[in-house]
mmCIF file of C-alpha atoms in Angstrom:
data_model
loop_
_atom_site.group_PDB
_atom_site.id
_atom_site.type_symbol
_atom_site.label_atom_id
_atom_site.label_comp_id
_atom_site.label_asym_id
_atom_site.label_seq_id
_atom_site.Cartn_x
_atom_site.Cartn_y
_atom_site.Cartn_z
ATOM 1 C CA MET A 1 -26.210 -11.471 46.444
ATOM 2 C CA ARG A 2 -28.961 -12.005 43.409
ATOM 3 C CA ARG A 3 -27.976 -8.273 43.340
ATOM 4 C CA LEU A 4 -24.745 -7.915 42.992
ATOM 5 C CA ILE A 5 -25.211 -10.436 40.059
ATOM 6 C CA PRO A 6 -26.568 -7.425 36.766
ATOM 7 C CA PHE A 7 -23.765 -5.399 39.141
ATOM 8 C CA SER A 8 -20.604 -8.223 38.146
ATOM 9 C CA LEU A 9 -22.326 -8.052 34.646
ATOM 10 C CA LEU A 10 -22.673 -4.387 34.259
ATOM 11 C CA ALA A 11 -18.952 -3.979 35.082
ATOM 12 C CA VAL A 12 -17.548 -6.624 32.980
ATOM 13 C CA LEU A 13 -19.679 -4.975 29.822
ATOM 14 C CA VAL A 14 -17.841 -2.320 30.408
ATOM 15 C CA ILE A 15 -14.442 -3.194 30.745
ATOM 16 C CA ALA A 16 -14.380 -5.517 27.599
ATOM 17 C CA ALA A 17 -17.068 -2.485 25.514
ATOM 18 C CA GLY A 18 -13.697 -0.984 26.923
ATOM 19 C CA ILE A 19 -11.197 -3.434 25.892
ATOM 20 C CA PHE A 20 -12.642 -3.669 22.560
ATOM 21 C CA THR A 21 -12.322 0.433 22.222
ATOM 22 C CA GLY A 22 -7.953 0.245 22.327
ATOM 23 C CA LEU A 23 -7.644 -2.845 20.373
ATOM 24 C CA SER A 24 -9.641 -0.925 16.725
ATOM 25 C CA TYR A 25 -7.653 2.241 18.125
ATOM 26 C CA HIS A 26 -5.018 0.619 17.928
ATOM 27 C CA GLN A 27 -5.846 -1.264 14.191
ATOM 28 C CA ALA A 28 -7.244 2.000 12.931
ATOM 29 C CA THR A 29 -3.579 4.095 14.141
ATOM 30 C CA ALA A 30 -1.180 0.763 12.375
ATOM 31 C CA SER A 31 -3.018 1.311 9.368
ATOM 32 C CA SER A 32 -2.881 4.978 9.282
ATOM 33 C CA SER A 33 1.423 4.654 9.370
ATOM 34 C CA ALA A 34 1.589 1.815 7.204
ATOM 35 C CA LYS A 35 4.928 2.953 4.012
ATOM 36 C CA ILE A 36 5.416 2.268 0.870
ATOM 37 C CA LEU A 37 9.648 2.487 -0.473
ATOM 38 C CA LEU A 38 8.993 5.243 -3.110
ATOM 39 C CA SER A 39 10.779 4.657 -6.212
ATOM 40 C CA CYS A 40 14.115 5.361 -6.618
ATOM 41 C CA SER A 41 14.474 6.774 -3.231
ATOM 42 C CA ASP A 42 15.900 4.820 0.284
ATOM 43 C CA LYS A 43 12.223 6.660 0.878
ATOM 44 C CA TYR A 44 9.070 6.106 2.662
ATOM 45 C CA GLY A 45 5.643 7.069 2.292
ATOM 46 C CA VAL A 46 2.205 6.705 3.515
ATOM 47 C CA LYS A 47 -0.315 6.364 -0.440
ATOM 48 C CA PRO A 48 2.107 6.863 -3.320
ATOM 49 C CA THR A 49 0.029 9.017 -6.263
ATOM 50 C CA THR A 50 2.855 8.533 -7.974
ATOM 51 C CA TYR A 51 5.479 5.160 -8.448
ATOM 52 C CA VAL A 52 8.549 5.314 -11.343
ATOM 53 C CA LEU A 53 10.449 1.437 -13.220
ATOM 54 C CA SER A 54 12.677 2.489 -14.768
ATOM 55 C CA CYS A 55 14.965 4.796 -12.422
ATOM 56 C CA ALA A 56 16.943 5.268 -14.719
ATOM 57 C CA ASP A 57 15.249 6.998 -17.535
ATOM 58 C CA PHE A 58 11.490 7.678 -16.414
ATOM 59 C CA ASN A 59 10.217 6.360 -19.065
ATOM 60 C CA SER A 60 7.428 3.583 -16.812
ATOM 61 C CA LYS A 61 5.727 4.999 -13.530
ATOM 62 C CA PHE A 62 2.200 4.802 -13.068
ATOM 63 C CA THR A 63 0.936 7.545 -11.599
ATOM 64 C CA GLY A 64 -2.643 8.898 -10.334
ATOM 65 C CA LEU A 65 -2.236 5.889 -7.545
ATOM 66 C CA HIS A 66 -6.494 5.244 -5.661
ATOM 67 C CA TRP A 67 -4.666 3.014 -2.580
ATOM 68 C CA THR A 68 -7.706 1.225 -1.127
ATOM 69 C CA SER A 69 -6.781 -1.468 2.122
ATOM 70 C CA TRP A 70 -4.131 0.538 3.538
ATOM 71 C CA GLY A 71 -2.211 -0.888 6.164
ATOM 72 C CA SER A 72 -3.968 -4.124 5.933
ATOM 73 C CA THR A 73 -2.169 -7.419 5.417
ATOM 74 C CA THR A 74 -2.641 -6.429 0.940
ATOM 75 C CA ALA A 75 -2.849 -2.574 0.138
ATOM 76 C CA TYR A 76 -5.132 -2.457 -3.083
ATOM 77 C CA ALA A 77 -4.641 0.901 -5.898
ATOM 78 C CA THR A 78 -6.081 1.697 -9.324
ATOM 79 C CA GLY A 79 -4.558 3.978 -11.835
ATOM 80 C CA GLU A 80 -2.812 3.320 -14.733
ATOM 81 C CA ALA A 81 0.667 2.609 -16.479
ATOM 82 C CA ARG A 82 1.961 4.944 -18.763
ATOM 83 C CA TRP A 83 5.748 3.839 -20.859
ATOM 84 C CA ASN A 84 7.380 5.213 -23.351
ATOM 85 C CA ASP A 85 7.383 2.695 -25.980
ATOM 86 C CA CYS A 86 10.745 4.112 -27.029
ATOM 87 C CA THR A 87 10.109 3.583 -30.832
ATOM 88 C CA PRO A 88 12.593 4.862 -32.552
ATOM 89 C CA ASN A 89 14.337 6.079 -30.093
ATOM 90 C CA CYS A 90 14.134 6.556 -26.507
ATOM 91 C CA ALA A 91 14.174 10.540 -26.745
ATOM 92 C CA SER A 92 11.395 10.326 -29.437
ATOM 93 C CA GLY A 93 9.310 7.335 -28.774
ATOM 94 C CA HIS A 94 5.168 7.712 -27.346
ATOM 95 C CA TRP A 95 4.033 7.600 -24.196
ATOM 96 C CA LYS A 96 1.451 4.439 -24.272
ATOM 97 C CA SER A 97 -0.845 4.271 -21.099
ATOM 98 C CA GLU A 98 -3.843 1.996 -19.751
ATOM 99 C CA SER A 99 -4.867 1.247 -16.442
ATOM 100 C CA VAL A 100 -3.956 -0.660 -13.833
ATOM 101 C CA THR A 101 -4.144 -2.992 -10.517
ATOM 102 C CA LEU A 102 -1.154 -2.445 -7.856
ATOM 103 C CA TRP A 103 -1.599 -4.610 -5.310
ATOM 104 C CA ALA A 104 1.038 -3.653 -1.569
ATOM 105 C CA TRP A 105 1.691 -6.991 0.391
ATOM 106 C CA ASP A 106 4.532 -8.898 2.661
ATOM 107 C CA LEU A 107 3.753 -6.013 5.302
ATOM 108 C CA LYS A 108 7.021 -5.786 7.860
ATOM 109 C CA ASN A 109 7.787 -3.322 10.146
ATOM 110 C CA ASP A 110 5.448 -1.170 9.031
ATOM 111 C CA ARG A 111 6.470 -1.579 5.538
ATOM 112 C CA TYR A 112 4.652 -2.732 2.450
ATOM 113 C CA THR A 113 7.855 -5.505 0.358
ATOM 114 C CA ARG A 114 6.356 -6.386 -2.191
ATOM 115 C CA LEU A 115 4.967 -5.117 -5.006
ATOM 116 C CA GLY A 116 2.582 -6.623 -8.126
ATOM 117 C CA SER A 117 0.840 -5.307 -11.047
ATOM 118 C CA THR A 118 -2.551 -6.512 -13.595
ATOM 119 C CA ASP A 119 0.092 -5.678 -16.628
ATOM 120 C CA PRO A 120 3.378 -8.666 -16.134
ATOM 121 C CA SER A 121 4.842 -6.715 -18.728
ATOM 122 C CA LEU A 122 5.542 -4.089 -16.895
ATOM 123 C CA LEU A 123 5.689 -4.951 -13.134
ATOM 124 C CA ASN A 124 4.600 -8.700 -12.127
ATOM 125 C CA SER A 125 6.311 -8.735 -8.767
ATOM 126 C CA GLU A 126 9.213 -6.859 -7.367
ATOM 127 C CA THR A 127 11.062 -6.442 -3.742
ATOM 128 C CA LEU A 128 10.891 -2.496 -2.852
ATOM 129 C CA THR A 129 14.688 -2.541 -1.662
ATOM 130 C CA PRO A 130 16.195 0.210 -0.895
ATOM 131 C CA TYR A 131 16.654 1.995 -4.194
ATOM 132 C CA PRO A 132 19.541 0.450 -5.703
ATOM 133 C CA ALA A 133 19.194 -2.397 -4.339
#
């Protein structure tokens, strides 16, 4: 009987390791498939590098986005906010830019549904619904 205890303990450890390996694989797979609504369309994408804010005239956008924590509860990106000052008008305006941090959250059905930014004048908290809303 005492000889069976080490083998029983080993069997329990092997089964537990298999379960945890399976769970880790599932989490890694889920995180890579999370999506965000692509601006100006009803299509979804993974880790977009550009996000247009004003679809009618493309006069404000986020570019050079580098995402981290993708697939987690909240995904973060750093990049550049670019906008046209439209002075004296949008056709003759000047492009401005600044560094920005974005975050996407409220993951539902493997899709982020909210987007926020460190620059509240460009984007404070946008609900990501298929365009047009």
